[in-house]
Structure formats: structure tokens, C-alpha cells
PDB file of C-alpha atoms in Angstrom:
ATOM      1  CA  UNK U   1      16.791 -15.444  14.479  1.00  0.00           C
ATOM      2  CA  UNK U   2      14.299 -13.326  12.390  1.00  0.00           C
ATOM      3  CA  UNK U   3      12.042 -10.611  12.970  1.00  0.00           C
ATOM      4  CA  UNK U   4       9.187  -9.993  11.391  1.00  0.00           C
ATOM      5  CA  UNK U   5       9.294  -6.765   9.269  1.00  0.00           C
ATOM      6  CA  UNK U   6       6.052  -5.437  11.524  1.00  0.00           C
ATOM      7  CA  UNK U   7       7.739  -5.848  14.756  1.00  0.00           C
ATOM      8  CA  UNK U   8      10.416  -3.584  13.853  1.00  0.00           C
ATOM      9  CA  UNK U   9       8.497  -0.641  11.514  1.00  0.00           C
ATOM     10  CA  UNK U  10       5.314   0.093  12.932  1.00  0.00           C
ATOM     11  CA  UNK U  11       4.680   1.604   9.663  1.00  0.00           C
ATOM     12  CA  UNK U  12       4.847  -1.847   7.839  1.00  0.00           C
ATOM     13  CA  UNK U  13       1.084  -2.660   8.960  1.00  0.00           C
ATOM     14  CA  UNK U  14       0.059   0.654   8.368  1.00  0.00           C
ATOM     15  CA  UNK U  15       1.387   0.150   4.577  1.00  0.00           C
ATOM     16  CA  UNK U  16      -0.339  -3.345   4.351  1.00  0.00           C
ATOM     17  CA  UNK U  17      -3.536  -1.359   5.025  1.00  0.00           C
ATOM     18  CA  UNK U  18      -2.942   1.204   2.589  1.00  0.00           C
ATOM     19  CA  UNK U  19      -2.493  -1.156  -0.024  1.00  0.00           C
ATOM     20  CA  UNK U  20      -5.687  -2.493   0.488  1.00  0.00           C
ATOM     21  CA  UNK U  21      -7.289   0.949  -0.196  1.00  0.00           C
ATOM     22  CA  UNK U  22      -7.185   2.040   3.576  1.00  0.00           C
ATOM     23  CA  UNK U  23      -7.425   5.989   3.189  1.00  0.00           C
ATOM     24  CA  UNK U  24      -7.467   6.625   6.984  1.00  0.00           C
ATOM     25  CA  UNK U  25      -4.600   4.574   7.125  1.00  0.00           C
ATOM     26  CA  UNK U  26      -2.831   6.592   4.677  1.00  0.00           C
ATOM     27  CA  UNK U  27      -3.244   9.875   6.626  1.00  0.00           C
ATOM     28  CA  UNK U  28      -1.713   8.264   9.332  1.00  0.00           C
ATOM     29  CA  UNK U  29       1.268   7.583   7.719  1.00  0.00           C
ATOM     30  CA  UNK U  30       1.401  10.894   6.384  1.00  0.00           C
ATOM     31  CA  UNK U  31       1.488  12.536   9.845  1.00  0.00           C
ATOM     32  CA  UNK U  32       3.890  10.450  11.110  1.00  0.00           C
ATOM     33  CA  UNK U  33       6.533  11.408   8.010  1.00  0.00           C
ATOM     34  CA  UNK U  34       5.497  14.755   6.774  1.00  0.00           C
ATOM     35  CA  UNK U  35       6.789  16.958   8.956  1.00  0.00           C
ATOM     36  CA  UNK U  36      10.656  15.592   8.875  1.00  0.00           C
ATOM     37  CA  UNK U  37      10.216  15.042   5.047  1.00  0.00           C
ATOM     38  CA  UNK U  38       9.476  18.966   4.771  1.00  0.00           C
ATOM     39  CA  UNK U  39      12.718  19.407   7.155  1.00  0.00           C
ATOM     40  CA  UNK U  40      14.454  17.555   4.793  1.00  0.00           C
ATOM     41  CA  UNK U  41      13.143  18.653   1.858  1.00  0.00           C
ATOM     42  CA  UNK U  42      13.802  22.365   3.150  1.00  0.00           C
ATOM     43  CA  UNK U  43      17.413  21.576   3.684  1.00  0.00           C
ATOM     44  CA  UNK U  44      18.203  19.750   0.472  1.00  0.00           C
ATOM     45  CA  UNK U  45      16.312  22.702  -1.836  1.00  0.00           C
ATOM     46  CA  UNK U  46      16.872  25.938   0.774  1.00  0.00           C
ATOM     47  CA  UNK U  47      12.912  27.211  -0.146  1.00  0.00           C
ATOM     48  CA  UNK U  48      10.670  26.385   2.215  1.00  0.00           C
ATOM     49  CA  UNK U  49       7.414  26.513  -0.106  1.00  0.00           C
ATOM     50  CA  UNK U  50       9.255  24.412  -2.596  1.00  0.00           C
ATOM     51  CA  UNK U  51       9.978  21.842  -0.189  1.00  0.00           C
ATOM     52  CA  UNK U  52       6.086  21.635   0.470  1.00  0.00           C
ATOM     53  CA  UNK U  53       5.129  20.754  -2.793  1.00  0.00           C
ATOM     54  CA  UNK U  54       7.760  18.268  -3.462  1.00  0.00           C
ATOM     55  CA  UNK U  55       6.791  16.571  -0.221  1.00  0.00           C
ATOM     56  CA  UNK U  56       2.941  16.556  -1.472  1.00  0.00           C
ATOM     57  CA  UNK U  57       3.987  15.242  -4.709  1.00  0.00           C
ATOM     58  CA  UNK U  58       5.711  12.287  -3.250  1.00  0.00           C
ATOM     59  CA  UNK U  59       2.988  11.932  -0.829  1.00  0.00           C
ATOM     60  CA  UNK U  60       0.237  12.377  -3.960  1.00  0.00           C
ATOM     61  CA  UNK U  61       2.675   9.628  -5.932  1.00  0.00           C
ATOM     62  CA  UNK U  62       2.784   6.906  -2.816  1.00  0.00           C
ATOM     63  CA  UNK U  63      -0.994   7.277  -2.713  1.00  0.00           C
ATOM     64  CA  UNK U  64      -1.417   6.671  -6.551  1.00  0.00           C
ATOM     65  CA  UNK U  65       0.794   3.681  -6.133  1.00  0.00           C
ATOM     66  CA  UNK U  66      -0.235   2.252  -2.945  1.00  0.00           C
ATOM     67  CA  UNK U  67      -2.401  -0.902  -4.662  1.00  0.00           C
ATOM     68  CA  UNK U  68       0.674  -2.041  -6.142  1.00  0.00           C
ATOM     69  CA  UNK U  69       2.771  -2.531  -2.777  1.00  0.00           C
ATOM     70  CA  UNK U  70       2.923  -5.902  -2.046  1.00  0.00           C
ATOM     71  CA  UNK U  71       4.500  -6.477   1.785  1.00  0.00           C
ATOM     72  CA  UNK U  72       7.662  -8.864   1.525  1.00  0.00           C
ATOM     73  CA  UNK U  73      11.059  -9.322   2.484  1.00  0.00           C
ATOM     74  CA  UNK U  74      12.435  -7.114   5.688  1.00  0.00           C
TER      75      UNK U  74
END
């Protein structure tokens, strides 16, 4: 039995939408992740202002390459 990949991530929708130039959608996705990111990102480099721009580059890079994802697979 299969699932589809948008019952299990309710980000995968969200993603489809962004690709299709969906801004709003985009800042939605960003407030779901950016807060654990930044943990992360915090633990991983110990500076707390470096972890916030690495986490706003990879947000800035996802944006810039959002046309190009193209929902497939699981």
C-alpha cells in the first residue's frame, strides 16, 4: 500500500504552491522550519547571529530555486 507524499508531509502541498510562485505560501513554510533550523544551526556553529544568517541564506537559496521543484516520488 502507498501513500501519497501529501498525506504524510503537510509541507509537500505547501512546496507544490511555492513552486508555482506562491509567496504567501513560502512564508508559511518558513515559519513552520525557521525556528528549529536556527536551533540547529546554533548548535552545529556555537554563534547564535551566525546561525541566523546561514538559516536566511538557505531560506533566500530555496526561494531562488523554488520554480525548479518539481513534486515526485515520496
Amino acid at each position: 500500500m502507498t501513500e501519497r507524499a501529501s498525506e504524510r508531509d503537510p509541507d509537500w502541498d505547501v512546496l507544490t504552491r511555492v513552486a508555482e510562485g506562491d509567496v504567501e505560501s513560502f512564508g508559511v513554510l518558513v515559519e513552520r522550519h525557521q525556528k528549529r533550523l536556527i536551533r540547529l544551526c546554533e548548535r552545529m556553529l556555537g554563534d547564535p547571529e551566525e546561525a541566523r544568517d546561514v538559516v536566511q541564506e538557505v531560506f533566500l537559496k530555496a526561494f531562488r530555486k523554488a520554480g525548479g521543484f518539481r513534486p515526485r516520488g515520496r
